[in-house]
XYZ file of C-alpha atoms in Angstrom:
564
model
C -52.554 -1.892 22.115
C -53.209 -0.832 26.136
C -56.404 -0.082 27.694
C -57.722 2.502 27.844
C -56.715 3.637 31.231
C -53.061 3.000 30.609
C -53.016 4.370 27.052
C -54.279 7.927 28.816
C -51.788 7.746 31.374
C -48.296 7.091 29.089
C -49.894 9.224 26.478
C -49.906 12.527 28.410
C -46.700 11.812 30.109
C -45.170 11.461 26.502
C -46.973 14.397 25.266
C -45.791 16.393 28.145
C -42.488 15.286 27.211
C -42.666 16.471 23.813
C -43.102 12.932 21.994
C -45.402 12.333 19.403
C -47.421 9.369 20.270
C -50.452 7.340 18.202
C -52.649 4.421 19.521
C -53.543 1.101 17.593
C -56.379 -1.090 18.563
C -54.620 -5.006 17.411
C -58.321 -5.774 16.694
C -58.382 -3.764 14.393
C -57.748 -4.795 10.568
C -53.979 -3.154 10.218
C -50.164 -4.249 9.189
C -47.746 -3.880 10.927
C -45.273 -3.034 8.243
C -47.874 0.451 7.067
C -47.649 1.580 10.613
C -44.009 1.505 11.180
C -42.955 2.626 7.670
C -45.788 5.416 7.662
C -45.281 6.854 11.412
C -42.462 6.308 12.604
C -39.404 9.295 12.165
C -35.978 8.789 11.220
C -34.851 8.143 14.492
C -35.523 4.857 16.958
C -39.262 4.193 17.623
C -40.971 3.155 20.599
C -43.956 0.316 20.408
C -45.533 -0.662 23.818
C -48.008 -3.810 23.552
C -50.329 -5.413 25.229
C -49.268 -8.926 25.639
C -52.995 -9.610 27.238
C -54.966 -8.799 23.523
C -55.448 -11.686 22.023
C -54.119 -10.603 18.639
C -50.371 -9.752 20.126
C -49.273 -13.135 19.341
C -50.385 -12.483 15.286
C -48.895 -8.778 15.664
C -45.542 -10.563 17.423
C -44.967 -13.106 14.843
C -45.579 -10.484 11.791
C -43.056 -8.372 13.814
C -40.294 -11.717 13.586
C -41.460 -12.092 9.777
C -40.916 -8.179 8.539
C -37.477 -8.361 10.916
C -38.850 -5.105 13.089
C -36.803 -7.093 15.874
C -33.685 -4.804 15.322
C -31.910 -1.328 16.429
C -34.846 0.248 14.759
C -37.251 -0.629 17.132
C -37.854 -0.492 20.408
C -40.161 -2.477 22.032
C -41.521 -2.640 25.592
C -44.203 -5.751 25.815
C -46.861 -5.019 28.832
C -47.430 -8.563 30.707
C -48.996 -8.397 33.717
C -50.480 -11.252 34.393
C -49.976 -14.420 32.365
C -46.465 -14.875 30.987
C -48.154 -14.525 27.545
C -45.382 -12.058 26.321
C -42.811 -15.133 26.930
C -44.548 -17.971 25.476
C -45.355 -15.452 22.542
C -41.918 -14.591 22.055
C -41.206 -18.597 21.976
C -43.703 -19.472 19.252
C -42.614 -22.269 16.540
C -41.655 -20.051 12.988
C -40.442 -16.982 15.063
C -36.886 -16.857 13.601
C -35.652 -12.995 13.414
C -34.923 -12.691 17.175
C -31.160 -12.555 17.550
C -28.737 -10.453 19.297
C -29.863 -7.106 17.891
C -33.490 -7.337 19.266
C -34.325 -4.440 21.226
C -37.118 -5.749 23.573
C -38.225 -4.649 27.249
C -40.830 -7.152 28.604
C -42.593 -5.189 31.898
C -44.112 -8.167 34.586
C -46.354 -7.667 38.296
C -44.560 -9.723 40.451
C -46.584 -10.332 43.960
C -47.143 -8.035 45.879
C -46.652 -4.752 44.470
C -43.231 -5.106 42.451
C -43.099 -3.887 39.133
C -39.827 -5.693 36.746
C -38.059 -4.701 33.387
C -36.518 -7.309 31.755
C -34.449 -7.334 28.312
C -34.907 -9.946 26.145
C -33.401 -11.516 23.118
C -31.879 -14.348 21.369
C -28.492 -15.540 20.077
C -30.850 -16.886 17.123
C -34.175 -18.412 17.695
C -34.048 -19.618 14.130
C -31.062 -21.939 15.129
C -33.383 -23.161 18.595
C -30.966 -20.623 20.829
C -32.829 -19.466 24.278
C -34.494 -16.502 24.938
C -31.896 -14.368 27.541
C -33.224 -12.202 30.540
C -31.840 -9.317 31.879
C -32.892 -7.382 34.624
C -33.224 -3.434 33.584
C -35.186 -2.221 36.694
C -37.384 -2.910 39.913
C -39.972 -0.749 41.226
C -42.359 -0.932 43.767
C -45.664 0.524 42.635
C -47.972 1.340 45.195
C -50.960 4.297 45.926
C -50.653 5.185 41.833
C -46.788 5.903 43.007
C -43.682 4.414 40.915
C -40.153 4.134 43.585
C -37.361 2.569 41.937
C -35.554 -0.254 43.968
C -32.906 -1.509 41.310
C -32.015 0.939 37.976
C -29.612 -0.292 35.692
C -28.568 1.718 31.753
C -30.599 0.435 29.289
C -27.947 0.636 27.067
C -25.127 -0.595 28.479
C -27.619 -3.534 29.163
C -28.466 -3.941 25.811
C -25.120 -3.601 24.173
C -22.505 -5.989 23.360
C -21.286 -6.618 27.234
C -24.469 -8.742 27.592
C -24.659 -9.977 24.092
C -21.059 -10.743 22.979
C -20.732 -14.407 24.257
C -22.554 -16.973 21.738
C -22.181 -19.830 24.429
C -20.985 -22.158 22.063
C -23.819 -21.439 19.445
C -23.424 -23.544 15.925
C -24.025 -20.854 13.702
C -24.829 -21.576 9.481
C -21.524 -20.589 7.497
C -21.024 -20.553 3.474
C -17.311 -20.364 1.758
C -15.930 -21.134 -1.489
C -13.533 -23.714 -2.339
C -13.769 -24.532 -6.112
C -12.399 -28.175 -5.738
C -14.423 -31.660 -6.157
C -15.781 -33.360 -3.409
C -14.996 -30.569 -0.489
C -18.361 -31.161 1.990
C -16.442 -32.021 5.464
C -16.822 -28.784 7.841
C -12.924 -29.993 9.153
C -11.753 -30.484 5.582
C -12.764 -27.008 4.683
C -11.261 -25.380 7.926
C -8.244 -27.143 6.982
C -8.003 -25.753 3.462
C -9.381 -22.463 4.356
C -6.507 -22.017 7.472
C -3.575 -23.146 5.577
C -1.318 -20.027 4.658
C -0.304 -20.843 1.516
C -1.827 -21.091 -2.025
C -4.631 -23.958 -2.208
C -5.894 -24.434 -6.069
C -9.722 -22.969 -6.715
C -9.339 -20.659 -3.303
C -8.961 -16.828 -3.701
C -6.627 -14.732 -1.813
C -9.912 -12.606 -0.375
C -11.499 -15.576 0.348
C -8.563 -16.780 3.042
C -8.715 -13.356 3.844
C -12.325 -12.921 5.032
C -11.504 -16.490 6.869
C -8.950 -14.529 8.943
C -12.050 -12.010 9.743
C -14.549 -14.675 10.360
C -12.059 -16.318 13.184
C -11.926 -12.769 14.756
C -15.541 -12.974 14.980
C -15.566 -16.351 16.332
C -12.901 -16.175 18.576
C -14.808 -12.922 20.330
C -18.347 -13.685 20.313
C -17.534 -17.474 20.822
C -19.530 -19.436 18.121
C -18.904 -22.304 16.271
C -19.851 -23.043 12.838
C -21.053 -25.511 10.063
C -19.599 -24.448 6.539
C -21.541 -25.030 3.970
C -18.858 -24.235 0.605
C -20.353 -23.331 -3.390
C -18.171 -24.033 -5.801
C -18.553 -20.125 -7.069
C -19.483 -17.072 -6.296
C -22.598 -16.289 -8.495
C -24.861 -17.145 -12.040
C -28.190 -17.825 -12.482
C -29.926 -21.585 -13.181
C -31.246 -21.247 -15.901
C -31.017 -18.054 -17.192
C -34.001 -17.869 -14.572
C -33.843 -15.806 -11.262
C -32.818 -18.177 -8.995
C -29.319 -17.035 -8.154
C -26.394 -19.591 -7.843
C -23.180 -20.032 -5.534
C -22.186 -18.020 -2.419
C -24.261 -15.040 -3.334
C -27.210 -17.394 -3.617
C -27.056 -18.634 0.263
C -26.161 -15.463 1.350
C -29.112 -14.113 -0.436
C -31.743 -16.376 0.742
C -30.311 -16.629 4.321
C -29.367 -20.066 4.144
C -26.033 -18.806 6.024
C -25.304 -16.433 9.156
C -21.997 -15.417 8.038
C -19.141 -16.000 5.062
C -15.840 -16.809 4.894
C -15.803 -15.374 1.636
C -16.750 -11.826 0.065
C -18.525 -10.593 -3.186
C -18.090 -7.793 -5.812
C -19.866 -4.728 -5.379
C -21.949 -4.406 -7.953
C -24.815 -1.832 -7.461
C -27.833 -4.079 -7.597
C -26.349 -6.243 -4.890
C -26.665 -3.397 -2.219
C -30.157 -4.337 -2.070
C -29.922 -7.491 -1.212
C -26.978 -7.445 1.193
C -25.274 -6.155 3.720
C -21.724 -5.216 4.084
C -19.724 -5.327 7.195
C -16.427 -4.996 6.097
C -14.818 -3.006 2.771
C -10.871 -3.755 3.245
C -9.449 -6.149 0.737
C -9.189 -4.821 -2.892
C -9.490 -7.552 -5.773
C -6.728 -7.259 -8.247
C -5.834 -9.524 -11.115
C -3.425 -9.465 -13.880
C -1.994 -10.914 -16.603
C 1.234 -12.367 -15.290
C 4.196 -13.226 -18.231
C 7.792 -13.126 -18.720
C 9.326 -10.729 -21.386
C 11.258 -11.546 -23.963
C 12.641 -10.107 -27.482
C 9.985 -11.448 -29.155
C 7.752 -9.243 -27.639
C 9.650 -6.193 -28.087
C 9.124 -6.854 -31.871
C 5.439 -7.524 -32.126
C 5.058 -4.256 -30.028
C 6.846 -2.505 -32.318
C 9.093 -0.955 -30.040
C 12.296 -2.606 -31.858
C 10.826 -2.552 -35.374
C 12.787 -0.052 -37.698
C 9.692 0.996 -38.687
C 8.194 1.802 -35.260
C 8.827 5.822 -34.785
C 6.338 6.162 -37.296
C 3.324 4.782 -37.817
C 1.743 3.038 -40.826
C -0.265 5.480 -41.977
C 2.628 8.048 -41.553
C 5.095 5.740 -43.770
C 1.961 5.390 -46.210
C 1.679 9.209 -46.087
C 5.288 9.836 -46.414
C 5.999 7.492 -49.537
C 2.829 9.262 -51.426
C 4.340 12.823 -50.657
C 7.783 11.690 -52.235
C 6.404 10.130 -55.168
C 4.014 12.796 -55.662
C 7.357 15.034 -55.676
C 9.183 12.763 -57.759
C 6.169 12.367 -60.290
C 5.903 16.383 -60.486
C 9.941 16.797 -61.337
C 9.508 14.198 -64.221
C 6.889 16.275 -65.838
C 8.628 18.984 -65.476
C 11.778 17.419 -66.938
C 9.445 16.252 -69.919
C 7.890 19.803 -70.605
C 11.682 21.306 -70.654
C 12.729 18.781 -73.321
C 9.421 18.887 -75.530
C 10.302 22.664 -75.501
C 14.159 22.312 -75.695
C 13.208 20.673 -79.289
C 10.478 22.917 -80.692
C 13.186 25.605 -80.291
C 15.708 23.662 -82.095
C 18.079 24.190 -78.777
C 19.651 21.449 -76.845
C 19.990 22.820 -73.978
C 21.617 20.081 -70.724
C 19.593 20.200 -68.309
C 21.557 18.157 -65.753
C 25.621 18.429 -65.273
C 27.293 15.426 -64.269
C 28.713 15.946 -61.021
C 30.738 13.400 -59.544
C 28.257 11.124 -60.951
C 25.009 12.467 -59.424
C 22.756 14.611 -61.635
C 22.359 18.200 -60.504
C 19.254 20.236 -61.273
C 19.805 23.479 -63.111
C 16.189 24.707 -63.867
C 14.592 27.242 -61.286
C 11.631 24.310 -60.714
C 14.269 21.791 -60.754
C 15.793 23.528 -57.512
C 12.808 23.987 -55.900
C 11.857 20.746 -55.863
C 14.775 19.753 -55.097
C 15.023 21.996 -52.234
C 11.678 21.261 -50.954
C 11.785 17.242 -51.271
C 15.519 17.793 -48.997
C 13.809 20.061 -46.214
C 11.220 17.297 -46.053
C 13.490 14.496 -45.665
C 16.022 16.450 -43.023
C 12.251 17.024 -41.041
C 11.781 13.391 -41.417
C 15.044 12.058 -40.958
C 15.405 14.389 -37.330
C 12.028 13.337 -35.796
C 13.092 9.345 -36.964
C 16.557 9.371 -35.205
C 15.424 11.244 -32.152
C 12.555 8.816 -31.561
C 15.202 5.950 -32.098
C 17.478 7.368 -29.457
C 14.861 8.921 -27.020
C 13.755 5.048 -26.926
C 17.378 3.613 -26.579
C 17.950 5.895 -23.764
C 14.365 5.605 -21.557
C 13.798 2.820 -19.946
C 13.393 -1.098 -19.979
C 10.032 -1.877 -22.801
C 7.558 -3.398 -21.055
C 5.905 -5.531 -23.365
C 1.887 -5.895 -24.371
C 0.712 -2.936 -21.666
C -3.051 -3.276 -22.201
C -5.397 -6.312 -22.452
C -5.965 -5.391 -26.087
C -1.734 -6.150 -26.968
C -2.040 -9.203 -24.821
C -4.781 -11.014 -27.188
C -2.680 -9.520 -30.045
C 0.647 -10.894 -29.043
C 1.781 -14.233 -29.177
C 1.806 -15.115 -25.732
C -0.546 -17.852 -25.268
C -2.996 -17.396 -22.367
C -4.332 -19.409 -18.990
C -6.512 -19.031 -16.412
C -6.648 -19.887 -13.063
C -9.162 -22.975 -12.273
C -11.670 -21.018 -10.358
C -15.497 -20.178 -10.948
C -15.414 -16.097 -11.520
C -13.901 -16.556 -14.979
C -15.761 -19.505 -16.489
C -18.833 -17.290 -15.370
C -17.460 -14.341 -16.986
C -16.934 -15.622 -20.178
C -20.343 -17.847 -20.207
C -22.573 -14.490 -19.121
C -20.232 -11.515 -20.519
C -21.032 -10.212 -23.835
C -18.361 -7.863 -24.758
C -16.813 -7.846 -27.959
C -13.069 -7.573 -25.850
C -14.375 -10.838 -24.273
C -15.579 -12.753 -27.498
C -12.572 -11.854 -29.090
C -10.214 -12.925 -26.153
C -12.505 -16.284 -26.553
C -11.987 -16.787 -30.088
C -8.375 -15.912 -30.286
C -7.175 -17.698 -27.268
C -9.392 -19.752 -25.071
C -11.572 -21.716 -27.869
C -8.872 -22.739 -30.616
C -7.763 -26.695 -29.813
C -4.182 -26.703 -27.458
C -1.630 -29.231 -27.831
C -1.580 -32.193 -25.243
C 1.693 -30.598 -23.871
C 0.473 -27.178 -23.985
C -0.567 -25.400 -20.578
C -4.570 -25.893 -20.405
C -7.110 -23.103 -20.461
C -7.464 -23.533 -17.074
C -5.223 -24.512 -14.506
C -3.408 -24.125 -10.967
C -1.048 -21.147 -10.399
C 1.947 -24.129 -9.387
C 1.338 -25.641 -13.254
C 1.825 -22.480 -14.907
C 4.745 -21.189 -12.838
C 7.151 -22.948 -15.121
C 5.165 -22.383 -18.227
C 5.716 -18.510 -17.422
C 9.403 -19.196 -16.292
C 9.769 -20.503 -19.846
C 8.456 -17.669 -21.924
C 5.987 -17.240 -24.333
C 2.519 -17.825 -21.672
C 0.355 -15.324 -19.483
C -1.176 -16.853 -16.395
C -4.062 -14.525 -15.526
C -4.704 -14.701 -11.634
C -4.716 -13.103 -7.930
C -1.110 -11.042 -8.248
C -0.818 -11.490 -4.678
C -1.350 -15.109 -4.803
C 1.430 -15.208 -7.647
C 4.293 -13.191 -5.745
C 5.194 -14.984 -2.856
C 5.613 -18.548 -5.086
C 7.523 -16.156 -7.862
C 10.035 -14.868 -5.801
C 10.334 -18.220 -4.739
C 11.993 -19.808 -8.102
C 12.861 -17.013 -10.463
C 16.400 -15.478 -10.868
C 16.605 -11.362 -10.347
C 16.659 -10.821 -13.805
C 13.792 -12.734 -14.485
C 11.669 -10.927 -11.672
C 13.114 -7.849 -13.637
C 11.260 -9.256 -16.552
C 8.088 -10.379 -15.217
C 5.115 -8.290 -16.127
C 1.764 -8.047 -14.836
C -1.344 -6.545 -16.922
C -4.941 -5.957 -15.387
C -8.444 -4.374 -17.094
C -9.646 -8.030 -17.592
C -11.253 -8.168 -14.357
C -12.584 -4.904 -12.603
C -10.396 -4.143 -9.538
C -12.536 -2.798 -6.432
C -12.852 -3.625 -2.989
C -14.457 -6.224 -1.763
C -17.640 -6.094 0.140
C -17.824 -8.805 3.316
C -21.697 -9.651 3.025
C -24.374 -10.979 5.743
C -28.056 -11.348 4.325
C -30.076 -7.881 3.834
C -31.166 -6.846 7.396
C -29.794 -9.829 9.664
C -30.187 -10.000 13.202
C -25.993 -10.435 13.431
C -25.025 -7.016 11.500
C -24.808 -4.600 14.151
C -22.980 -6.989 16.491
C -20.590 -8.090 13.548
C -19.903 -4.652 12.368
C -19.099 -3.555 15.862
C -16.487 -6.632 16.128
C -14.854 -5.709 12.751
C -14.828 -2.001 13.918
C -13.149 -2.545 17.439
C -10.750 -5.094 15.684
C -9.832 -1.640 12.802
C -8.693 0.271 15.985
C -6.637 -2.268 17.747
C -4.864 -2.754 14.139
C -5.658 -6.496 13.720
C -7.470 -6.444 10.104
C -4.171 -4.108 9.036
C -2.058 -6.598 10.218
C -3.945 -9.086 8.353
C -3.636 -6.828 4.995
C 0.070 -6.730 5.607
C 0.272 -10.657 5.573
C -1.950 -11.693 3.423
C -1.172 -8.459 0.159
C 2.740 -9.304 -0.705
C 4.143 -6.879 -2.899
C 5.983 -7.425 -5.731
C 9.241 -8.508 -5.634
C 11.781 -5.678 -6.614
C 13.808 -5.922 -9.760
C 17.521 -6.083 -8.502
C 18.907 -5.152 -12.070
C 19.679 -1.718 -13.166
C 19.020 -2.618 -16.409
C 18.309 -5.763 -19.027
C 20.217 -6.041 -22.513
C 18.321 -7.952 -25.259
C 19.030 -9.351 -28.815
C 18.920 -7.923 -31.789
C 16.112 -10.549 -33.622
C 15.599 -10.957 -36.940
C 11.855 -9.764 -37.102
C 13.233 -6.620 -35.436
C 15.503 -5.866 -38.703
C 13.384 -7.769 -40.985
C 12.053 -4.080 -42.526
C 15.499 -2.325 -42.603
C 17.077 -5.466 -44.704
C 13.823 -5.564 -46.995
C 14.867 -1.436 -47.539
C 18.362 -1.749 -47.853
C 17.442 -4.672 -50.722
C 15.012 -2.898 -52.545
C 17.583 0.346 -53.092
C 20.173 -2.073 -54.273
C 17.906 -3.004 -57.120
C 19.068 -1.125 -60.446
């Protein structure tokens, strides 16, 4: 990429230094992208170029399109003459040169002054300038090199000289799953506000809070562009849908929103920010009702079925075993012409007298006593432990009879559209598909419609948990925040990942931001305001009704023993 002269010169000064250098003639038939992925080490590599070769401009442009512009590289353009290395650098379709370019452009300047400027961009895709630093000034004169201005390279090139956008309109993407939200103020206005909006996420006003720090520091501005989801295909082709679609095809710069970290999306993205973990739940009160269909305050419920089964086999197994005894003793009794009692009335019980008789007896009595201690010791280990908490697991909740909403936003219509699990056909066909009653609460709705639906018993809004809290403590009674449950394991829980497009020219300087705003304690802060915990249960304890579906089995029992 030098001439030949020049390429001798810095070749044995490297080599004497120890660095491993190779030359390139650009007129040669090459790529870029085999060079750099083939020799270069793990660590930062140098590329000097001509800016005089008439192929530079080519080599500079391919440079832009395979984004070697970044921390990777380090480039030092050679322009003695012509400015070529400028108007290069300023060609129309040369978009990856932002504020992580890494670019030293070397200029003559009469008579015998030698200049190293840094260069980059805020964005040339969004028309931003190209910025000039000076690194140093030499005079070069007799083959001799004396510095007259030295300044660090890397102070130069860090964010003291690149952390002010001047103003710069930079492409944003949120979510706000409401109709007709395209005004840039009417999403700021939504996205700012504090409280609960319907068809906005908790993380999503979250990662708004991040994005200001970022705008606030590097001072940019923004256009939002909002999806009214997250992700899906079109289709079922590969053209991918929603925030993760823009993001993907860097049609934004940066998100007020954040996605799931799922494995095959590390490809395709970068992170800058892991801090807010998604959590959903089941939200319901709990009433007696419940307790029953649980089990928990059925008569039958220290054992279970297929112990009762078990047990009621055993006894009449027993009692099937003493009548054929009893039969054998009298068939006997009369062959030997002897009448013998077998049973003595007893204060009108019959008492066994035979050897086998006693046995039994004493066998189907040890059982019972085993039976009868493990039953009562269940019944008052669960009288004494605490509160019952209801349907625990997703499973109980499509079981129960709590009828079942979801909040009006785009990750659950897409997970039941694209999910194929047999947990999620059966929630579908049990209690999202079957026709509702115009007064019922609809499949999906805001978290301020179902607040009184859950108030009332018998529904389980499935949301955000700390969207739900703050508006919960808000209206229900201490006994009722005593009874309000919360079930997850419909929705994964992880954190979130805060994505920019795979290798963009604004993830260094963003991750730095986020980093430096970690150690001053601003993103805890924001975890602190915008996570609520639940609101504590003031109540030592909660005393429910007996219910007739609780004792429904014992009166059933007590019936059949009364009939003769």
């Amino acid at each position: 990429m030098l001439n030949d002269c020049d390429s001798q010169i810095i070749a044995r000064q490297l080599f004497d230094w120890n660095h491993f250098v190779k030359i390139y003639d650009v007129r040669n038939n090459f790529t870029l992208k085999s060079i750099s992925e083939r020799d270069r080490s793990r660590a930062k590599t140098a590329i000097i170029l001509n800016c005089e070769c008439k192929a530079t401009q080519n080599l500079i442009f391919e440079a832009s399109q395979f984004r070697y512009f970044n921390k990777t590289y380090q480039w030092l353009l050679w322009d003695f003459h012509n400015n070529n290395c400028f108007s290069h650098l300023q060609q129309p379709g040369l978009n990856y040169l932002g504020p992580n370019a890494q670019i030293v452009v070397l200029k003559y300047e009469e008579p015998h002054y030698l200049l190293w400027w840094d260069v980059h961009s805020k964005g040339r895709h969004l028309k931003a300038d190209l910025e000039m630093h000076l690194v140093a000034k030499a005079i070069y004169s007799n083959e001799t090199l004396q510095f007259v201005t030295k300044n660090d390279i890397n102070d130069i090139q860090g964010i003291r000289y690149r952390g002010d956008f001047g103003g710069l309109k930079l492409r944003g993407a949120t979510v706000i799953d409401q109709d007709n939200i395209t005004d840039n103020e009417q999403i700021e206005q939504i996205l700012s506000r504090s409280s609960k909006d319907p068809g906005v996420s908790a993380f999503t006003k979250y990662h708004y809070e991040l994005f200001n720090i970022l705008r606030h520091r590097l001072n940019f501005t923004v256009k939002f562009r909002n999806a009214r989801g997250w992700a899906g295909h079109l289709d079922n082709s590969s053209y991918r849908l929603g925030f993760l679609g823009i993001m993907q095809r860097n049609e934004a710069d940066i998100g007020a929103s954040a996605a799931y970290p799922r494995l095959n999306r590390f490809a395709e993205f970068d992170s800058l920010h892991q801090g807010w973990k998604f959590h959903t739940a089941f939200l319901y009160l709990y009433t007696p009702d419940l307790h029953a269909q649980s089990k928990k305050g059925n008569f039958l419920a220290p054992f279970e079925e297929h112990v009762w089964l078990g047990s009621l086999i055993i006894l009449n197994m027993v009692g099937l075993v003493w009548i054929v005894e009893e039969h054998v003793k009298s068939y006997l009794s009369k062959i030997t012409t002897r009448n013998v009692e077998v049973f003595k009335r007893i204060g009108g019980h019959p008492v066994p007298s035979g050897a086998s008789a006693r046995v039994i007896t004493v066998t189907s009595f040890l059982f019972s006593l085993v039976m009868y201690n493990y039953y009562t010791s269940s019944v008052v280990g669960g009288l004494l432990s605490a509160t019952d908490k209801g349907p625990s697991t997703v499973d109980e909740i499509i079981s129960s009879p709590l009828r079942l909403s979801f909040e009006d936003i785009g990750y659950y219509k897409v997970k039941f559209r694209e999910n194929k699990a047999p947990s999620i056909a059966k929630l579908l066909n049990k209690k999202v598909l079957p026709p509702r009653d115009p007064y019922d609460l609809p499949v999906y709705t805001d978290l301020e419609t179902a607040i009184p639906y859950i108030q009332k018993g018998g529904y389980a809004f499935h949301c955000e948990e700390v969207d739900a809290y703050p508006e919960l403590a808000k209206i229900f009674t201490d006994s009722e925040i005593c009874d309000l449950r919360a079930v997850s394991g419909l929705l994964g829980s992880a954190l979130m990942n805060w994505i920019v497009h795979k290798n963009s020219q604004y993830t260094e300087i963003f991750r730095h931001i986020v980093t430096q705003a970690q150690e001053v304690g601003l993103v805890q802060r924001l975890l602190r305001q915008r996570r609520p915990k639940k609101p504590p249960c003031q109540n030592l304890y909660t005393v429910y009704p007996v219910n007739l579906s609780g004792t429904l089995s014992a009166f059933v029992l007590l019936a059949g023993t009364r009939i003769p």
